[in-house]
Amino acid sequence: MNVSLIVRGHMAGLTICLASAAGRGDYKRVASMLGCDAGAWAGMTGRRTTGGETAASGAARRATEPDAASAVARAGARPTIIDVSARAGVSRMTVSRALRAPHLVRPDTREAIARAIDELGYVPDRAAEALSTRRSGFVGLVVPTLTNTNFADAARGLTDIIRRQGYELLIGYTDYDENAMLTHVRDMLGRRAEALVLPAGPRGAALRTLLAGETIPIVQMAGLAPSPVNYMVGYSNHEAGRLAARYLIGLGHTRIGVLAAEGDGLSCDHRGGRRLEGFLEALREAGLREDLVQRMGKPPVSFTQGAQAMGALLERAPDLHAVFAVSDLVGVGALMECRRRGVRVPEDVSLMGFGGFEIGREVVPALTTVAVDYRAIGERTGRMVLDLLAGVRDVPPVVDLGVTLTERETTAFRPALVPVPA
C-alpha cells in the first residue's frame, strides 16, 4: 500500500516524516507513526520488517498469538483498524466495509471481523472517518423537553429507522427556549449533522437565516404548520383542540374550562398554544363562553402545575361542567386536585387531556384524551430522512398522521342538558 494513501488527510509535516522513515527502511518508525506494529505495516506493504520477518510469516505469527488484546493493552494504545484486519486475517478495506455496509461482506468474514473486534476491544474512530469521508454518520434531533415521554417515543422510533442505514441520533433539548434551539442547531451543524429533525413551531430571524442557508434535509416533527418551510411529519394541533371541544360540547357541557401553559413570543409551548386556539374557536362557533382559561406557569408542564391550575379554576368557576387540559400531564394533576377537593370525576366535572400518555391509562379513573402515536411519528420521520438523504424524488413535504379521540372514564354525558328528540 502506498504510504500517501495511509496518511491522506494528515498534515504535510507528518507525510514528510513518514516518507523519510520509509525511505530509510525504518519500518518500526513508520509503524509507530501510524499506530500499528512493524509486522502489520509490513503486511500491508509487502515489505520485510527490520527483524527479517516476511509479511506472510508475520501474519501467521500474529494469528497464533493467544492474547492479542492484552498485547495492545500492554502497549498503552487503543486498538486500530489495522490491528483488527491483522487479527481477522483480512484487509483493512474489508474491515471498513464490514463496519459500514455489512451486507456487502460474506457472513464468515463478518463473523471473523466481529470476533476480532470483540477480542481486541476495538472502537471505530468516527472522527477520523468523518474527516476522510466528510460524513458524520449522525442525525440531529432537537426536542422541547425530556420530561415528556411522547418525545422519547418519537426519538426511539426515529432511531430504530435510521440505524438500519448506519446512522445514529444526537439529541438536544431546549426547555422551550428559542435561544437554546439556536445554540443546538449551530452545534449540530458544526459537527456536520447529515440531517436535522426539529420540533414544529415558529422560528426567530437568526434561526430562519441559519436554516435557509443549509442544504441538508431538515424535517419538522410533531406538528403541522399552515405554510410549511421544511418537510413536516405530525398532526394538526389546531384540529386536535377543535376535536376535544366538539367532543365535550357533544356530551352536553356548556361551561367548559381550559388548563394551558403561560408564555409568549418564541420561547413558549407553540404546539399547546395551537391546541388552545382550536379549542376556543370551536367554543365560539357553538356560542359558548371562552374566558374560562386558566394558565399555570411556563412549560414544560407538570403534574404540580396541573393541580395548581385546576384548583385556581375551581375557585373561579365552581359550577364547571368540563375541563380540557392541553397535556395529559396537566390532566392527571388536575384529576388529583379534584380528588383532594372531593370533586367527583366525571359525575361533577368531566376531564380530558391530550397526548395519550401511559399514565393517563393507568390512573383511576382512566383519563379521556386526544391521543397521538409519537412512535409512528418518529418512524415516519426516519423514513423521510433516509429518503431525502438517498436523493429520492417526490418525497411528500407534509405527512399528517392525525390524532385519535380515546374515550375513557373521566368524561360523561350531562343528561339534563342533552336535548331529547321528539
PDB file of C-alpha atoms in Angstrom, residues 3-190:
ATOM      1  CA  VAL A   3       2.172   5.467   2.251  1.00  0.00           C
ATOM      2  CA  SER A   4       0.421   8.517   0.829  1.00  0.00           C
ATOM      3  CA  LEU A   5      -2.879   6.620   0.878  1.00  0.00           C
ATOM      4  CA  ILE A   6      -2.440   5.710   4.523  1.00  0.00           C
ATOM      5  CA  VAL A   7      -1.799   9.277   5.640  1.00  0.00           C
ATOM      6  CA  ARG A   8      -4.342  11.003   3.424  1.00  0.00           C
ATOM      7  CA  GLY A   9      -5.809  13.924   5.337  1.00  0.00           C
ATOM      8  CA  HIS A  10      -2.869  14.247   7.751  1.00  0.00           C
ATOM      9  CA  MET A  11      -0.629  17.289   7.959  1.00  0.00           C
ATOM     10  CA  ALA A  12       2.072  17.722   5.354  1.00  0.00           C
ATOM     11  CA  GLY A  13       4.761  17.558   8.028  1.00  0.00           C
ATOM     12  CA  LEU A  14       3.647  14.071   9.099  1.00  0.00           C
ATOM     13  CA  THR A  15       3.649  12.935   5.471  1.00  0.00           C
ATOM     14  CA  ILE A  16       7.243  14.107   5.051  1.00  0.00           C
ATOM     15  CA  CYS A  17       8.311  12.315   8.242  1.00  0.00           C
ATOM     16  CA  LEU A  18       6.649   9.088   7.077  1.00  0.00           C
ATOM     17  CA  ALA A  19       8.240   9.288   3.648  1.00  0.00           C
ATOM     18  CA  SER A  20      11.636   9.911   5.204  1.00  0.00           C
ATOM     19  CA  ALA A  21      11.342   6.991   7.601  1.00  0.00           C
ATOM     20  CA  ALA A  22      10.119   4.674   4.873  1.00  0.00           C
ATOM     21  CA  GLY A  23      12.992   5.715   2.630  1.00  0.00           C
ATOM     22  CA  ARG A  24      15.486   4.705   5.339  1.00  0.00           C
ATOM     23  CA  GLY A  25      13.755   1.334   5.757  1.00  0.00           C
ATOM     24  CA  ASP A  26      12.867   2.262   9.325  1.00  0.00           C
ATOM     25  CA  TYR A  27       9.530   0.452   9.331  1.00  0.00           C
ATOM     26  CA  LYS A  28       9.258   0.399  13.097  1.00  0.00           C
ATOM     27  CA  ARG A  29       9.319   4.198  12.996  1.00  0.00           C
ATOM     28  CA  VAL A  30       6.650   4.228  10.245  1.00  0.00           C
ATOM     29  CA  ALA A  31       4.503   1.775  12.188  1.00  0.00           C
ATOM     30  CA  SER A  32       4.771   3.884  15.331  1.00  0.00           C
ATOM     31  CA  MET A  33       3.543   6.954  13.451  1.00  0.00           C
ATOM     32  CA  LEU A  34       0.603   5.001  12.025  1.00  0.00           C
ATOM     33  CA  GLY A  35      -0.406   3.400  15.333  1.00  0.00           C
ATOM     34  CA  CYS A  36       0.383  -0.227  14.430  1.00  0.00           C
ATOM     35  CA  ASP A  37       3.265  -2.666  14.852  1.00  0.00           C
ATOM     36  CA  ALA A  38       6.010  -3.115  12.296  1.00  0.00           C
ATOM     37  CA  GLY A  39       4.725  -6.522  11.203  1.00  0.00           C
ATOM     38  CA  ALA A  40       1.252  -5.146  10.448  1.00  0.00           C
ATOM     39  CA  TRP A  41       2.746  -2.317   8.368  1.00  0.00           C
ATOM     40  CA  ALA A  42       4.927  -4.783   6.549  1.00  0.00           C
ATOM     41  CA  GLY A  43       1.873  -6.929   5.879  1.00  0.00           C
ATOM     42  CA  MET A  44       0.194  -4.020   4.090  1.00  0.00           C
ATOM     43  CA  THR A  45       3.223  -3.002   2.061  1.00  0.00           C
ATOM     44  CA  GLY A  46       4.708  -6.403   1.240  1.00  0.00           C
ATOM     45  CA  ARG A  47       7.974  -5.378   2.953  1.00  0.00           C
ATOM     46  CA  ARG A  48      10.176  -7.225   5.386  1.00  0.00           C
ATOM     47  CA  THR A  49      10.477  -5.895   8.893  1.00  0.00           C
ATOM     48  CA  THR A  50      13.857  -4.970  10.291  1.00  0.00           C
ATOM     49  CA  GLY A  51      13.862  -8.329  12.042  1.00  0.00           C
ATOM     50  CA  GLY A  52      13.696 -10.168   8.684  1.00  0.00           C
ATOM     51  CA  GLU A  53      10.156 -11.457   9.097  1.00  0.00           C
ATOM     52  CA  THR A  54       8.053 -11.588   5.921  1.00  0.00           C
ATOM     53  CA  ALA A  55       4.536 -10.243   5.739  1.00  0.00           C
ATOM     54  CA  ALA A  56       3.127 -13.780   5.433  1.00  0.00           C
ATOM     55  CA  SER A  57       5.081 -15.191   8.342  1.00  0.00           C
ATOM     56  CA  GLY A  58       4.254 -12.111  10.433  1.00  0.00           C
ATOM     57  CA  ALA A  59       0.536 -12.536   9.774  1.00  0.00           C
ATOM     58  CA  ALA A  60       0.749 -16.245  10.630  1.00  0.00           C
ATOM     59  CA  ARG A  61       2.576 -15.492  13.857  1.00  0.00           C
ATOM     60  CA  ARG A  62       0.058 -12.842  14.927  1.00  0.00           C
ATOM     61  CA  ALA A  63      -2.851 -15.143  14.138  1.00  0.00           C
ATOM     62  CA  THR A  64      -1.497 -17.727  16.595  1.00  0.00           C
ATOM     63  CA  GLU A  65      -0.765 -15.261  19.396  1.00  0.00           C
ATOM     64  CA  PRO A  66      -3.094 -16.215  22.281  1.00  0.00           C
ATOM     65  CA  ASP A  67      -3.668 -12.770  23.760  1.00  0.00           C
ATOM     66  CA  ALA A  68      -3.595 -10.038  21.143  1.00  0.00           C
ATOM     67  CA  ALA A  69      -5.918  -7.810  23.167  1.00  0.00           C
ATOM     68  CA  SER A  70      -3.576  -7.970  26.160  1.00  0.00           C
ATOM     69  CA  ALA A  71      -0.630  -7.087  23.966  1.00  0.00           C
ATOM     70  CA  VAL A  72      -2.415  -3.991  22.687  1.00  0.00           C
ATOM     71  CA  ALA A  73      -3.414  -3.028  26.214  1.00  0.00           C
ATOM     72  CA  ARG A  74       0.146  -3.501  27.476  1.00  0.00           C
ATOM     73  CA  ALA A  75       1.376  -1.211  24.722  1.00  0.00           C
ATOM     74  CA  GLY A  76      -0.880   1.524  26.138  1.00  0.00           C
ATOM     75  CA  ALA A  77      -2.572   2.227  22.786  1.00  0.00           C
ATOM     76  CA  ARG A  78      -6.136   1.783  21.635  1.00  0.00           C
ATOM     77  CA  PRO A  79      -6.583  -0.967  19.033  1.00  0.00           C
ATOM     78  CA  THR A  80      -6.780   0.325  15.470  1.00  0.00           C
ATOM     79  CA  ILE A  81      -8.496  -0.940  12.365  1.00  0.00           C
ATOM     80  CA  ILE A  82      -5.094  -2.272  11.301  1.00  0.00           C
ATOM     81  CA  ASP A  83      -4.988  -4.442  14.421  1.00  0.00           C
ATOM     82  CA  VAL A  84      -8.463  -5.755  13.597  1.00  0.00           C
ATOM     83  CA  SER A  85      -7.551  -6.554   9.988  1.00  0.00           C
ATOM     84  CA  ALA A  86      -4.420  -8.404  11.111  1.00  0.00           C
ATOM     85  CA  ARG A  87      -6.308 -10.318  13.779  1.00  0.00           C
ATOM     86  CA  ALA A  88      -9.112 -11.315  11.373  1.00  0.00           C
ATOM     87  CA  GLY A  89      -6.711 -12.086   8.506  1.00  0.00           C
ATOM     88  CA  VAL A  90      -8.425  -9.691   6.087  1.00  0.00           C
ATOM     89  CA  SER A  91      -7.608  -6.347   4.538  1.00  0.00           C
ATOM     90  CA  ARG A  92      -8.232  -3.014   6.218  1.00  0.00           C
ATOM     91  CA  MET A  93     -10.701  -2.190   3.432  1.00  0.00           C
ATOM     92  CA  THR A  94     -12.703  -5.326   4.197  1.00  0.00           C
ATOM     93  CA  VAL A  95     -12.948  -4.369   7.872  1.00  0.00           C
ATOM     94  CA  SER A  96     -14.101  -0.890   6.887  1.00  0.00           C
ATOM     95  CA  ARG A  97     -16.696  -2.342   4.528  1.00  0.00           C
ATOM     96  CA  ALA A  98     -17.949  -4.729   7.202  1.00  0.00           C
ATOM     97  CA  LEU A  99     -18.472  -1.815   9.574  1.00  0.00           C
ATOM     98  CA  ARG A 100     -20.129   0.496   7.064  1.00  0.00           C
ATOM     99  CA  ALA A 101     -22.049  -1.926   4.824  1.00  0.00           C
ATOM    100  CA  PRO A 102     -22.090  -5.379   6.429  1.00  0.00           C
ATOM    101  CA  HIS A 103     -24.491  -6.756   3.832  1.00  0.00           C
ATOM    102  CA  LEU A 104     -21.675  -6.466   1.248  1.00  0.00           C
ATOM    103  CA  VAL A 105     -19.360  -8.786   3.194  1.00  0.00           C
ATOM    104  CA  ARG A 106     -19.574 -12.593   3.323  1.00  0.00           C
ATOM    105  CA  PRO A 107     -21.094 -13.920   6.559  1.00  0.00           C
ATOM    106  CA  ASP A 108     -17.986 -15.921   7.559  1.00  0.00           C
ATOM    107  CA  THR A 109     -15.809 -12.858   7.016  1.00  0.00           C
ATOM    108  CA  ARG A 110     -18.198 -10.700   9.042  1.00  0.00           C
ATOM    109  CA  GLU A 111     -18.033 -13.212  11.873  1.00  0.00           C
ATOM    110  CA  ALA A 112     -14.217 -13.233  11.834  1.00  0.00           C
ATOM    111  CA  ILE A 113     -14.134  -9.436  11.927  1.00  0.00           C
ATOM    112  CA  ALA A 114     -16.724  -9.260  14.696  1.00  0.00           C
ATOM    113  CA  ARG A 115     -14.730 -11.787  16.714  1.00  0.00           C
ATOM    114  CA  ALA A 116     -11.534  -9.764  16.253  1.00  0.00           C
ATOM    115  CA  ILE A 117     -13.318  -6.567  17.293  1.00  0.00           C
ATOM    116  CA  ASP A 118     -14.638  -8.214  20.456  1.00  0.00           C
ATOM    117  CA  GLU A 119     -11.267  -9.766  21.342  1.00  0.00           C
ATOM    118  CA  LEU A 120      -9.359  -6.529  20.834  1.00  0.00           C
ATOM    119  CA  GLY A 121     -11.958  -4.191  22.279  1.00  0.00           C
ATOM    120  CA  TYR A 122     -11.797  -2.100  19.119  1.00  0.00           C
ATOM    121  CA  VAL A 123     -13.851   1.108  18.883  1.00  0.00           C
ATOM    122  CA  PRO A 124     -14.127   2.719  15.408  1.00  0.00           C
ATOM    123  CA  ASP A 125     -12.647   6.207  15.201  1.00  0.00           C
ATOM    124  CA  ARG A 126     -15.662   8.127  13.935  1.00  0.00           C
ATOM    125  CA  ALA A 127     -13.792  11.431  13.951  1.00  0.00           C
ATOM    126  CA  ALA A 128     -11.167  10.094  11.583  1.00  0.00           C
ATOM    127  CA  GLU A 129     -13.862   8.513   9.428  1.00  0.00           C
ATOM    128  CA  ALA A 130     -15.704  11.825   9.217  1.00  0.00           C
ATOM    129  CA  LEU A 131     -12.519  13.561   8.092  1.00  0.00           C
ATOM    130  CA  SER A 132     -11.857  11.045   5.332  1.00  0.00           C
ATOM    131  CA  THR A 133     -15.446  10.654   4.115  1.00  0.00           C
ATOM    132  CA  ARG A 134     -16.780  14.112   5.004  1.00  0.00           C
ATOM    133  CA  ARG A 135     -19.735  12.310   6.581  1.00  0.00           C
ATOM    134  CA  SER A 136     -20.534  12.363  10.283  1.00  0.00           C
ATOM    135  CA  GLY A 137     -22.993   9.474  10.309  1.00  0.00           C
ATOM    136  CA  PHE A 138     -25.418  11.174  12.688  1.00  0.00           C
ATOM    137  CA  VAL A 139     -28.799  12.886  12.510  1.00  0.00           C
ATOM    138  CA  GLY A 140     -29.501  15.735  14.926  1.00  0.00           C
ATOM    139  CA  LEU A 141     -32.773  15.819  16.873  1.00  0.00           C
ATOM    140  CA  VAL A 142     -33.875  18.785  18.992  1.00  0.00           C
ATOM    141  CA  VAL A 143     -36.845  18.308  21.333  1.00  0.00           C
ATOM    142  CA  PRO A 144     -38.520  20.852  23.624  1.00  0.00           C
ATOM    143  CA  THR A 145     -38.256  18.737  26.785  1.00  0.00           C
ATOM    144  CA  LEU A 146     -37.021  15.424  28.162  1.00  0.00           C
ATOM    145  CA  THR A 147     -39.851  15.136  30.709  1.00  0.00           C
ATOM    146  CA  ASN A 148     -42.409  14.336  28.018  1.00  0.00           C
ATOM    147  CA  THR A 149     -42.388  10.602  27.311  1.00  0.00           C
ATOM    148  CA  ASN A 150     -44.030  11.166  23.947  1.00  0.00           C
ATOM    149  CA  PHE A 151     -40.875  12.836  22.648  1.00  0.00           C
ATOM    150  CA  ALA A 152     -38.900   9.855  23.965  1.00  0.00           C
ATOM    151  CA  ASP A 153     -41.203   7.573  21.943  1.00  0.00           C
ATOM    152  CA  ALA A 154     -40.626   9.709  18.850  1.00  0.00           C
ATOM    153  CA  ALA A 155     -36.848   9.599  19.370  1.00  0.00           C
ATOM    154  CA  ARG A 156     -36.975   5.828  19.711  1.00  0.00           C
ATOM    155  CA  GLY A 157     -38.997   5.406  16.532  1.00  0.00           C
ATOM    156  CA  LEU A 158     -36.651   7.727  14.647  1.00  0.00           C
ATOM    157  CA  THR A 159     -33.569   5.889  15.920  1.00  0.00           C
ATOM    158  CA  ASP A 160     -34.942   2.458  15.022  1.00  0.00           C
ATOM    159  CA  ILE A 161     -35.358   3.529  11.397  1.00  0.00           C
ATOM    160  CA  ILE A 162     -32.145   5.479  10.745  1.00  0.00           C
ATOM    161  CA  ARG A 163     -29.952   2.824  12.391  1.00  0.00           C
ATOM    162  CA  ARG A 164     -30.898   0.465   9.587  1.00  0.00           C
ATOM    163  CA  GLN A 165     -28.713   2.597   7.340  1.00  0.00           C
ATOM    164  CA  GLY A 166     -25.915   3.085   9.876  1.00  0.00           C
ATOM    165  CA  TYR A 167     -26.946   6.497  11.252  1.00  0.00           C
ATOM    166  CA  GLU A 168     -27.046   7.440  14.923  1.00  0.00           C
ATOM    167  CA  LEU A 169     -29.050  10.118  16.724  1.00  0.00           C
ATOM    168  CA  LEU A 170     -27.649  13.130  18.574  1.00  0.00           C
ATOM    169  CA  ILE A 171     -30.278  14.700  20.854  1.00  0.00           C
ATOM    170  CA  GLY A 172     -30.538  18.167  22.363  1.00  0.00           C
ATOM    171  CA  TYR A 173     -33.381  19.699  24.376  1.00  0.00           C
ATOM    172  CA  THR A 174     -34.418  23.318  24.729  1.00  0.00           C
ATOM    173  CA  ASP A 175     -36.924  23.567  27.616  1.00  0.00           C
ATOM    174  CA  TYR A 176     -38.957  25.650  25.135  1.00  0.00           C
ATOM    175  CA  ASP A 177     -36.178  28.270  24.857  1.00  0.00           C
ATOM    176  CA  GLU A 178     -35.613  29.692  21.368  1.00  0.00           C
ATOM    177  CA  ASN A 179     -32.018  30.666  22.194  1.00  0.00           C
ATOM    178  CA  ALA A 180     -31.260  27.092  23.260  1.00  0.00           C
ATOM    179  CA  MET A 181     -32.737  25.893  19.969  1.00  0.00           C
ATOM    180  CA  LEU A 182     -30.410  28.199  18.043  1.00  0.00           C
ATOM    181  CA  THR A 183     -27.395  27.004  20.040  1.00  0.00           C
ATOM    182  CA  HIS A 184     -28.213  23.323  19.474  1.00  0.00           C
ATOM    183  CA  VAL A 185     -28.718  23.790  15.742  1.00  0.00           C
ATOM    184  CA  ARG A 186     -25.414  25.659  15.380  1.00  0.00           C
ATOM    185  CA  ASP A 187     -23.562  22.976  17.322  1.00  0.00           C
ATOM    186  CA  MET A 188     -25.087  20.142  15.310  1.00  0.00           C
ATOM    187  CA  LEU A 189     -24.333  21.840  12.019  1.00  0.00           C
ATOM    188  CA  GLY A 190     -20.783  22.482  13.244  1.00  0.00           C
TER     189      GLY A 190
END
